[in-house]
XYZ file of C-alpha atoms in Angstrom:
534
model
C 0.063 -20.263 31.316
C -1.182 -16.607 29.887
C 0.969 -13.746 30.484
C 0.597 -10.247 30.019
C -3.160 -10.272 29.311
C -4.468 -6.921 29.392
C -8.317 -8.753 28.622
C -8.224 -12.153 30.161
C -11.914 -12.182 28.771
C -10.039 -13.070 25.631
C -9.279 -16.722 24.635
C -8.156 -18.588 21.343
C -10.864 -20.931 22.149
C -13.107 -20.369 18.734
C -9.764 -19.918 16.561
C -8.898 -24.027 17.503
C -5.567 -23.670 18.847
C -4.928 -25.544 21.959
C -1.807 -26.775 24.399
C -0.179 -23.766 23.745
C 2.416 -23.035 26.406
C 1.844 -18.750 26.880
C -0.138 -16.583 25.010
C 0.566 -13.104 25.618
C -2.347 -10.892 24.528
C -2.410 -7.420 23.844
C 0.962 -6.534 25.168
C 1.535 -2.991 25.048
C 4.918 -1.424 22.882
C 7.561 -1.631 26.187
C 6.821 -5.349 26.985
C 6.724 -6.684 23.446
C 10.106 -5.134 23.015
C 11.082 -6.902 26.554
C 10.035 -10.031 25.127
C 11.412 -10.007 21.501
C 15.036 -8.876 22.879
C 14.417 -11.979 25.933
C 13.766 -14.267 22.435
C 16.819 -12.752 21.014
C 14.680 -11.621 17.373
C 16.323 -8.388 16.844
C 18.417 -5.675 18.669
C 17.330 -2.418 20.657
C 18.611 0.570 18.418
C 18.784 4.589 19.499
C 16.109 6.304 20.925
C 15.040 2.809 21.421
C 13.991 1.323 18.427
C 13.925 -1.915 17.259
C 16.374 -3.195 14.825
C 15.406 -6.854 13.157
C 16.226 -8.647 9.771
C 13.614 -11.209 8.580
C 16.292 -13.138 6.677
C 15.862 -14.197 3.264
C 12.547 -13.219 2.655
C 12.943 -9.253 2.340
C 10.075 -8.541 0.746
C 6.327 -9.936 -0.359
C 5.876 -12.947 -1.888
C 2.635 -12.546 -4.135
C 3.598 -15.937 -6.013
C 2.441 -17.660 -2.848
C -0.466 -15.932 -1.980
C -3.776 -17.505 -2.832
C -7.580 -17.368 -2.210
C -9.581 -20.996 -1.086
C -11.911 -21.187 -3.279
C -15.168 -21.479 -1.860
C -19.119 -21.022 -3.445
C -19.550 -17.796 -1.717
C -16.770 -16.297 -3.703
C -15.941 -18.614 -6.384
C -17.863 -15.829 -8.980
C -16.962 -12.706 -7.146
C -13.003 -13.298 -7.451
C -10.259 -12.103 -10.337
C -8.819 -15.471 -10.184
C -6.720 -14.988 -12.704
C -4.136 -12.545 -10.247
C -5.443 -14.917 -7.162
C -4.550 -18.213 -7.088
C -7.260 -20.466 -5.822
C -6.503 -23.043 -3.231
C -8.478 -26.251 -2.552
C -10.674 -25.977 0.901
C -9.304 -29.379 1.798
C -5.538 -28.258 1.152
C -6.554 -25.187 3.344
C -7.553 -27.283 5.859
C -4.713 -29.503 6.013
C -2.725 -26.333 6.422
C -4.688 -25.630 9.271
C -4.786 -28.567 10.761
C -0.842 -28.889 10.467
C 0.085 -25.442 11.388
C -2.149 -26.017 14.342
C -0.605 -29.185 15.377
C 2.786 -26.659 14.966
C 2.351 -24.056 17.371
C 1.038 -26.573 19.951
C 3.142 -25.995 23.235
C 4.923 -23.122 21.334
C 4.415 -19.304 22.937
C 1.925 -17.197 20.469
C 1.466 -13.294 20.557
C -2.112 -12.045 20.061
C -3.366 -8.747 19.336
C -7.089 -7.084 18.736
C -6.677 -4.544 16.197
C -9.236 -2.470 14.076
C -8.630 -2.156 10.345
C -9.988 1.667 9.812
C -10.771 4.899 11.533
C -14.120 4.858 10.463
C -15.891 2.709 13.361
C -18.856 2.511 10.610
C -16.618 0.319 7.925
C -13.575 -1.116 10.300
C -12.822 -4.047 10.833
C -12.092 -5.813 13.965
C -9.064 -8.164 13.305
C -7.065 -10.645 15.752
C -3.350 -10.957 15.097
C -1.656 -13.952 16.076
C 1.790 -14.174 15.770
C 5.007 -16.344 16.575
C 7.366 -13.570 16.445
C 7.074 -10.678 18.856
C 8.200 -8.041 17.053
C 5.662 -8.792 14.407
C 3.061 -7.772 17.118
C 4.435 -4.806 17.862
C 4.466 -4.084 13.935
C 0.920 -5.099 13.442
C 0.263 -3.108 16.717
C 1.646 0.364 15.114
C 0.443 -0.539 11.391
C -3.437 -1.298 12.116
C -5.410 1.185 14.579
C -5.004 0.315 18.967
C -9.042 -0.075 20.498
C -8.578 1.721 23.733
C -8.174 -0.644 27.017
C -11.981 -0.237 27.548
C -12.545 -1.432 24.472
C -11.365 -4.780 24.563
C -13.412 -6.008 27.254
C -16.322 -6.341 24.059
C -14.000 -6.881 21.144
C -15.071 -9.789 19.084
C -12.804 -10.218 16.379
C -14.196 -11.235 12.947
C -11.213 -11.833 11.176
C -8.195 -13.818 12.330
C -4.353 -14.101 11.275
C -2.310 -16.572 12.267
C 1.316 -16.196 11.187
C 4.048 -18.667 12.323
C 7.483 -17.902 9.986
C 9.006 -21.404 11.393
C 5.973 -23.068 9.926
C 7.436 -24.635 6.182
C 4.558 -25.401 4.055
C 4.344 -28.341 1.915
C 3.042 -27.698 -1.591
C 1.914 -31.308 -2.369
C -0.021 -31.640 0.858
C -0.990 -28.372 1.162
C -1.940 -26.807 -2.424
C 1.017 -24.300 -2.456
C 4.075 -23.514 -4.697
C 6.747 -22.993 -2.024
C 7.599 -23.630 1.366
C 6.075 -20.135 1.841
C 2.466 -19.492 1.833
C -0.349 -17.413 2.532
C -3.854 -18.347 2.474
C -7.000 -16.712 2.853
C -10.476 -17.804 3.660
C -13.395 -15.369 3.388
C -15.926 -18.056 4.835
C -13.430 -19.432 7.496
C -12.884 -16.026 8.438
C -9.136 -16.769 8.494
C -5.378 -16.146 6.895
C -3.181 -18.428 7.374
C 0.905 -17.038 6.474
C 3.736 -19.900 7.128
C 7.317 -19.833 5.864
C 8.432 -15.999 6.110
C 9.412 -13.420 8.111
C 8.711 -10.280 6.298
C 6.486 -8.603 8.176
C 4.623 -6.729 5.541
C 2.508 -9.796 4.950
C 0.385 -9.255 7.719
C -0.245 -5.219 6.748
C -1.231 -6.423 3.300
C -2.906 -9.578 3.792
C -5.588 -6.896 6.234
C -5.445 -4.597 3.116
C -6.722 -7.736 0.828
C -9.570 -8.623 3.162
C -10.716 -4.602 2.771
C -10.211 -4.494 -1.030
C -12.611 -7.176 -1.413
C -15.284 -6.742 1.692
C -16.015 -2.423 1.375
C -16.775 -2.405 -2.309
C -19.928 -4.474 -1.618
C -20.623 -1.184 1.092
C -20.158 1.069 -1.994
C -16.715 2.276 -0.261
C -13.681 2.391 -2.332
C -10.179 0.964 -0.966
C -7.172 3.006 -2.092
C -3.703 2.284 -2.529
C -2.794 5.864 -1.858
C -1.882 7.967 0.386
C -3.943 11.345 1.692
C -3.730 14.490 3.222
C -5.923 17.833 3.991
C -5.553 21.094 4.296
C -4.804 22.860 7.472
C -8.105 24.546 8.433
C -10.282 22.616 6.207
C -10.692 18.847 7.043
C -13.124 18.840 4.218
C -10.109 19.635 1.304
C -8.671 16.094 0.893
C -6.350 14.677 -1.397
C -5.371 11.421 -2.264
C -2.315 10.455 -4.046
C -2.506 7.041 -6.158
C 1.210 5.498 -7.390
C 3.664 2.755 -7.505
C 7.105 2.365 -5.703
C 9.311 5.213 -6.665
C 7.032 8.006 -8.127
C 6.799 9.991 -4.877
C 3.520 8.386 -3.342
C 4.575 9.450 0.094
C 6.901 11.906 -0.091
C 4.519 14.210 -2.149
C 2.081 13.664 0.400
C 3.815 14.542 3.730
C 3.550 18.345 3.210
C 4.163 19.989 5.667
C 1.970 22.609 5.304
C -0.882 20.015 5.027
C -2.381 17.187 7.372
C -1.149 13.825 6.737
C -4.184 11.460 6.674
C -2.120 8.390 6.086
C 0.655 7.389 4.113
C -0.474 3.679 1.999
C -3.799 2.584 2.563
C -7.549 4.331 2.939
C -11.287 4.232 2.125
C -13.195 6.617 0.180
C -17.452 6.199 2.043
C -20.525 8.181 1.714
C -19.114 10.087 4.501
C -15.941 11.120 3.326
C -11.901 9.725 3.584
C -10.458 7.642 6.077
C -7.148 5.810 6.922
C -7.032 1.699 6.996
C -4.343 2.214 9.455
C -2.543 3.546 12.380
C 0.869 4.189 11.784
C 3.087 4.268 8.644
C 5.793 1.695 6.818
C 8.182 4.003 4.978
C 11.171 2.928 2.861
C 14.232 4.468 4.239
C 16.534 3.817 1.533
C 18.630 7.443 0.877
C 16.470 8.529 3.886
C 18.002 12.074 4.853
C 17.417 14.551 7.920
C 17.511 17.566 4.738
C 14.821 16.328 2.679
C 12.391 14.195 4.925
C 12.913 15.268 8.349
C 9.465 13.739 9.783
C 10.198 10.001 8.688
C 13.797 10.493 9.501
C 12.874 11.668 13.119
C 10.992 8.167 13.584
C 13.918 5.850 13.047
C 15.351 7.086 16.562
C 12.310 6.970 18.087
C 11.070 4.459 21.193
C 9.870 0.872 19.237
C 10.049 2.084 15.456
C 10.529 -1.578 13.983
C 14.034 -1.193 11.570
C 13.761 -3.478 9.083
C 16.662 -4.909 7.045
C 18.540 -1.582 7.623
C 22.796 -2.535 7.923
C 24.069 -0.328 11.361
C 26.968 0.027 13.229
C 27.219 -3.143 15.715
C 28.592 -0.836 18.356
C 27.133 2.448 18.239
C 23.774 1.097 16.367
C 24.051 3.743 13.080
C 21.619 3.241 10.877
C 23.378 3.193 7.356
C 20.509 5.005 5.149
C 23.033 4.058 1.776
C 24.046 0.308 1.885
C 21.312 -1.901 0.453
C 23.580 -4.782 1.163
C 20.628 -6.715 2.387
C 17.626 -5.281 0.602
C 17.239 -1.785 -1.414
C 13.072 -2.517 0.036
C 14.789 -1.545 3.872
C 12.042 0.390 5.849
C 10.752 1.320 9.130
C 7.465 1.104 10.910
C 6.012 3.208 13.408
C 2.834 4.707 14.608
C 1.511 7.522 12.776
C 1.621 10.097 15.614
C 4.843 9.773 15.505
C 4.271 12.367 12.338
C 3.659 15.875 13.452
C 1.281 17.191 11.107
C -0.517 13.721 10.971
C -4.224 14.066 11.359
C -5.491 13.023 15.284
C -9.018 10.992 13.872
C -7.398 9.580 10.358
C -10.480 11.232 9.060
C -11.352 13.811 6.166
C -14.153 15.057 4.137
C -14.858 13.673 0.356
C -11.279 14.161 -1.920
C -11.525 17.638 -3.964
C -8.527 16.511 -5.757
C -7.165 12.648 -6.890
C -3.158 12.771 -8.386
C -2.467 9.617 -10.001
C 1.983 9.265 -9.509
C 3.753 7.575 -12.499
C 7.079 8.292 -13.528
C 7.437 8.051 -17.154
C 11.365 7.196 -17.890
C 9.836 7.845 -21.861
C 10.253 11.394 -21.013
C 7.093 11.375 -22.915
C 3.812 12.369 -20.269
C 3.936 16.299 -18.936
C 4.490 17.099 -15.397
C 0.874 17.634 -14.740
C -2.574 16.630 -16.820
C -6.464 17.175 -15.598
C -8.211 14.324 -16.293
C -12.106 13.532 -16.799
C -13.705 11.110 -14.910
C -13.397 8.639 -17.929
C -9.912 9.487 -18.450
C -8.907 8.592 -14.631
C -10.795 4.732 -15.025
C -8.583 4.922 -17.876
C -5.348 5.628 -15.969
C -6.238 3.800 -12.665
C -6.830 0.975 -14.545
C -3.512 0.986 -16.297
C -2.051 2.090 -13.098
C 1.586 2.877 -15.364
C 5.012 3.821 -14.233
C 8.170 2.663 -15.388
C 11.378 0.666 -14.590
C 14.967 1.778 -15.800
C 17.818 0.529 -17.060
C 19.990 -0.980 -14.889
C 17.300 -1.684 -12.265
C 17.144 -5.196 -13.577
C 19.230 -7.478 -14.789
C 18.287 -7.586 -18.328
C 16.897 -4.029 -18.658
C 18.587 -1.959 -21.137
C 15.720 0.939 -21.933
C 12.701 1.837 -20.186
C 10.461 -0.544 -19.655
C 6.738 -0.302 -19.048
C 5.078 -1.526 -15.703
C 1.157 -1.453 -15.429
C -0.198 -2.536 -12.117
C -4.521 -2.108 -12.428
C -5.608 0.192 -9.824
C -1.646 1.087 -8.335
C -2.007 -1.987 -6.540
C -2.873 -5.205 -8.830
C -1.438 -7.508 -6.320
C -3.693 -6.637 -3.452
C -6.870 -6.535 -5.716
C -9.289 -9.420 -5.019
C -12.043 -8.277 -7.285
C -11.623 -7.501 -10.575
C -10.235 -4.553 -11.402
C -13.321 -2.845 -13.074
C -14.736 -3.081 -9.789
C -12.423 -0.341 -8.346
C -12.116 1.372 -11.383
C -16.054 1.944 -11.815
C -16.246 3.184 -8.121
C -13.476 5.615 -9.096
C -14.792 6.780 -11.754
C -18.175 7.442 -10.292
C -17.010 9.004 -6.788
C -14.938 11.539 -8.850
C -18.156 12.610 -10.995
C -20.564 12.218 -7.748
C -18.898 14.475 -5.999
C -17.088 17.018 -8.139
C -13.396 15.624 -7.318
C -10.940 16.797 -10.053
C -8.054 14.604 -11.507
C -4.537 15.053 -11.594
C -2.050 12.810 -13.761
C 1.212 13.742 -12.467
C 4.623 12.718 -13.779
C 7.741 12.725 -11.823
C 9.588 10.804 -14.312
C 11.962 11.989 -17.173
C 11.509 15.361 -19.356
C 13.941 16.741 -21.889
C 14.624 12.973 -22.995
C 13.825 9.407 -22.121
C 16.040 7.621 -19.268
C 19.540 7.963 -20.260
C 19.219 10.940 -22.712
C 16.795 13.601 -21.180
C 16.704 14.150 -16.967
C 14.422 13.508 -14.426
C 11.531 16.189 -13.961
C 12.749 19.297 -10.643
C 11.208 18.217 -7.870
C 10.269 21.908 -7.137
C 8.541 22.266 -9.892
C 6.302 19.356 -9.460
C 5.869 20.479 -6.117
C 4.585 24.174 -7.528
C 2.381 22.055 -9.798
C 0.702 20.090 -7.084
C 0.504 23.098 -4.682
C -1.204 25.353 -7.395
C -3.685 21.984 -8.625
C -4.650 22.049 -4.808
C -5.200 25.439 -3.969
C -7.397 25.952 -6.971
C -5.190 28.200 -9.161
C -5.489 25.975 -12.088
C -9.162 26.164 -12.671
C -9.455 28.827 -14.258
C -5.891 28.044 -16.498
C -5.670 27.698 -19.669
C -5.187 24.583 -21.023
C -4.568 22.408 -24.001
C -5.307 19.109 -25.298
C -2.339 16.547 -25.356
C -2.053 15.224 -28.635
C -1.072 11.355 -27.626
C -3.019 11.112 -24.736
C -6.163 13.728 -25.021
C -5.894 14.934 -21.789
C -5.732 18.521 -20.696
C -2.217 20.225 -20.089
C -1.874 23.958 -18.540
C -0.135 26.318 -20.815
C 1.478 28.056 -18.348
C 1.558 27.756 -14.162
C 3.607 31.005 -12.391
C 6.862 29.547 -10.702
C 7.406 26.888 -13.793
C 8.879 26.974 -16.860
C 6.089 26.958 -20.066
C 8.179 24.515 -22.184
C 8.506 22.270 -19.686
C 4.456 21.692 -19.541
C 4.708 21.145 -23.066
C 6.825 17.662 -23.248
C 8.001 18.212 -27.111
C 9.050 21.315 -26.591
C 11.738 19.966 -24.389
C 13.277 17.362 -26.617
C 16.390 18.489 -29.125
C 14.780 15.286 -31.750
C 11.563 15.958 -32.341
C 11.233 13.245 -34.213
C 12.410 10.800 -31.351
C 9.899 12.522 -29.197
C 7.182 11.182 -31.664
C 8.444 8.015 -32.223
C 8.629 7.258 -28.138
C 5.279 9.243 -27.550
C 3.504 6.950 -30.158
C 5.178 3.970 -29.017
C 4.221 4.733 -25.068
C 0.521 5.088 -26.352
C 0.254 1.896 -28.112
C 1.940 0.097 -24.968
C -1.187 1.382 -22.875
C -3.458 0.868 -25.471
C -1.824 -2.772 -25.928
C -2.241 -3.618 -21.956
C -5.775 -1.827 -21.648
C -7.222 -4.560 -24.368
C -7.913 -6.647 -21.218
C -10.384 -4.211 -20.211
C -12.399 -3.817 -23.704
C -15.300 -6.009 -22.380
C -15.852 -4.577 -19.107
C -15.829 -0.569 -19.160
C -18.236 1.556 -20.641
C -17.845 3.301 -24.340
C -16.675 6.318 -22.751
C -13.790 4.773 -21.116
C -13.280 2.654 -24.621
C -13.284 5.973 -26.761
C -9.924 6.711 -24.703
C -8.248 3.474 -25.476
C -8.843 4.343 -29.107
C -7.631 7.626 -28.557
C -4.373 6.274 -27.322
C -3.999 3.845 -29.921
């Protein structure tokens, strides 16, 4: 029997599953809330939203993602950060997760993957839990009811957490797996709960079909400004440098928070709502994400709250410090209506530098961001990992290595030639350490990099003057009003000036060191900067 089915048009006919006992299609937020709390998958939390824990998988597993490998992609794929998997082990995984779900209850729902109805994508989501629908349902963008009627999906995920792969039978390395087929049209995920896998595994499918549209995907996050769609800016960077916070100004319009595409056309947003960490998640300094985890269906995940009163406890990262919450993006209010803008004016690339060695803000030519998106650097901490006793480096190509299907010249050449195309200006921002490395110095005011970014957008440092970083070549502003001169000037801040040196010259060679990879596949323009650095 089918319940719920706001298209009964709609079938899983083509995708091969049969004998299952419901489907529920399209369910809308309140009944996919009914039905996870009938199914006893989470809790119902203030304001009404949703409070689940998917158990000991708390986070992505990129170790058991892989690619099939298949002739129309076998020369088009960076298999050396995909995994291949054998079209007959894909199969059998098919076949046997098929054969699982048989007289089981699926959820399904028809989804587009970006705002732009020239470059979405229309994606099916089928699903074993239901609060993973109602995720997927905030994360990618809702067709309206009339819609669905002609939706024809062209991408399918099928997701079943119960599902324990085999990795002798089925071409894997763990019990967990997830598996994607660009000529089957299809993802398979088995073995995990976390339900970040589906967001991502929609983000992989984009990273590899746009480029061949001449669009660039973006890890990043974007915003414009308030009477002029057309001034967009897009803020590359890893965990912990600021990626989202940065960007939800509220004197600006938040285009999206994690994932977009830069066309002929201008910016748009993947998705439709947001997944924000709420670790040391405050009312004081983030009031707009803070206002969503009381709000009606907001998926809590992995957050430890009061069983009685249902408290969320923003601190304890008992059960994961990667606790977060999802929820549709107008739940934001100063985020953007269409998930549209014109072309990006400006692109900040986020690292923070525990060397204490990179200034709070640097322009960058167009060769000089290729050069930085490809190293895509921040920087772990001591005492972050067991084992960690001074900064250590972390480059991840393109802020985003593990979501990269293509090689990561690909992205980096559309970067690079979108930014010159169209006039963009570069930002390198740092929101690490100044004074000192991690340990010794402290990390860089918030406020100031705030009044560095808000004078970079309005246009005040055009006309600054600047000067040429001696490590890195890249141009530094002498002085900005509202922040302190020495503090632009990275040396300057350091009591050893020596040890500044030392760590500066050692930082350079590290990037030099990890862009080698790169030598044979950028131009000499982009080269001249690795030597530089070295």
């Amino acid at each position: 029997m089918e319940t719920g089915k706001v298209n009964p048009a709609q079938t899983l006919d083509k995708t091969g599953i049969e004998g299952v006992a419901r489907v529920h299609y399209n369910l809308l937020e309140p009944a996919l809330i009914e039905e996870a709390l009938e199914r006893d998958e989470g809790s119902l939390g203030q304001g009404g939203a949703f409070l689940v824990s998917t158990g000991k998988h708390t986070g992505r597993s990129p170790k058991d993602k892989f690619v099939v490998d298949e002739p129309s992609v076998k020369d088009s794929i960076w298999w050396e950060n995909n995994p291949p998997m054998a079209r007959d082990a894909f199969d059998r995984l098919h076949s046997d997760m098929l054969a699982h779900v048989r007289e089981g209850e699926l959820f399904v729902q028809d989804l587009y993957a970006g705002a732009d109805p020239e470059h979405r994508l229309n994606v099916r989501v089928i699903t074993e839990l239901a609060w993973h629908n109602l995720f997927i349902r905030h994360l990618l963008r809702r067709p309206e009811l009339d819609e669905l009627e002609a939706f024809a999906p062209e991408y399918t995920i099928l997701n079943c957490p119960s599902f324990k792969a085999d990795p002798e039978r089925h071409g894997c390395r763990s019990e967990t797996v997830i598996a994607l087929s660009f000529e089957k049209k299809l993802i398979l995920i088995g073995g995990t709960s976390y339900a970040g896998e589906n967001k991502k595994s929609v983000f992989t499918l984009l990273n590899y079909l746009l480029p061949e549209k001449g669009v660039m995907p973006m890890h990043c996050s974007a915003n414009h400004a308030q009477k002029d769609a057309h001034d967009v800016a897009v803020f590359f960077g890893l965990s912990g440098t600021g990626k989202t916070t940065l960007s939800a100004d509220p004197g600006r319009v938040l285009i999206g928070d994690d994932e977009h595409g830069w066309s002929d056309t201008g910016t748009f947003n993947f998705e439709g709502g947001c997944y924000a960490k709420t670790i040391g998640l405050s009312a004081e300094a983030e009031p707009e994400i803070y206002n969503t985890t009381s709000m009606f269906g907001t998926v809590i995940e992995n957050m430890v709250f009061d069983p009685h009163t249902k408290e969320l406890d923003f601190k304890d990262d008992s059960l994961t410090p990667n606790m977060r919450c999802a929820y549709p993006l107008d739940y934001i209010p100063n985020a953007s209506e269409t998930a549209r803008g014109g072309m990006p004016r400006h692109v900040v690339m986020l690292t923070c530098d525990a060397f204490g060695v990179l200034p709070p803000i640097a322009r960058l030519t167009p060769a000089q961001a290729m050069y930085h998106f490809l190293s895509g650097f921040t920087s772990k901490v001591a005492g972050t990992e067991k084992g960690v006793t001074e900064p250590s480096p972390t480059f991840s190509t393109c802020f985003g290595a593990p979501f990269m299907p293509r090689r990561p010249e690909v992205y980096g050449a559309l970067l690079r030639d979108k930014i010159a195309q169209h006039g963009a200006t570069c930002w390198l921002v740092n929101t690490g350490w100044t004074g000192g490395a991690y340990g010794t110095g402290s990390r860089m005011p918030i406020r100031a990099t705030r009044s560095l970014l808000t004078a970079a957008l309005s246009g005040r440092l055009d006309d600054a003057e600047y000067r040429t970083d001696e490590n890195f070549g890249f141009e530094v502003p002498v002085s900005v009003d509202g922040v302190s001169d020495i503090l632009l000037h990275p040396r300057r801040t350091w009591d050893d000036k020596d040890a500044y040196d030392a760590q500066a010259a050692k930082l350079a060679g590290m990037f030099a060191d990890n862009f080698a990879q790169y030598e044979a596949h950028v131009g000499d323009d982009v080269m001249q900067i690795a030597v530089t650095a070295a």
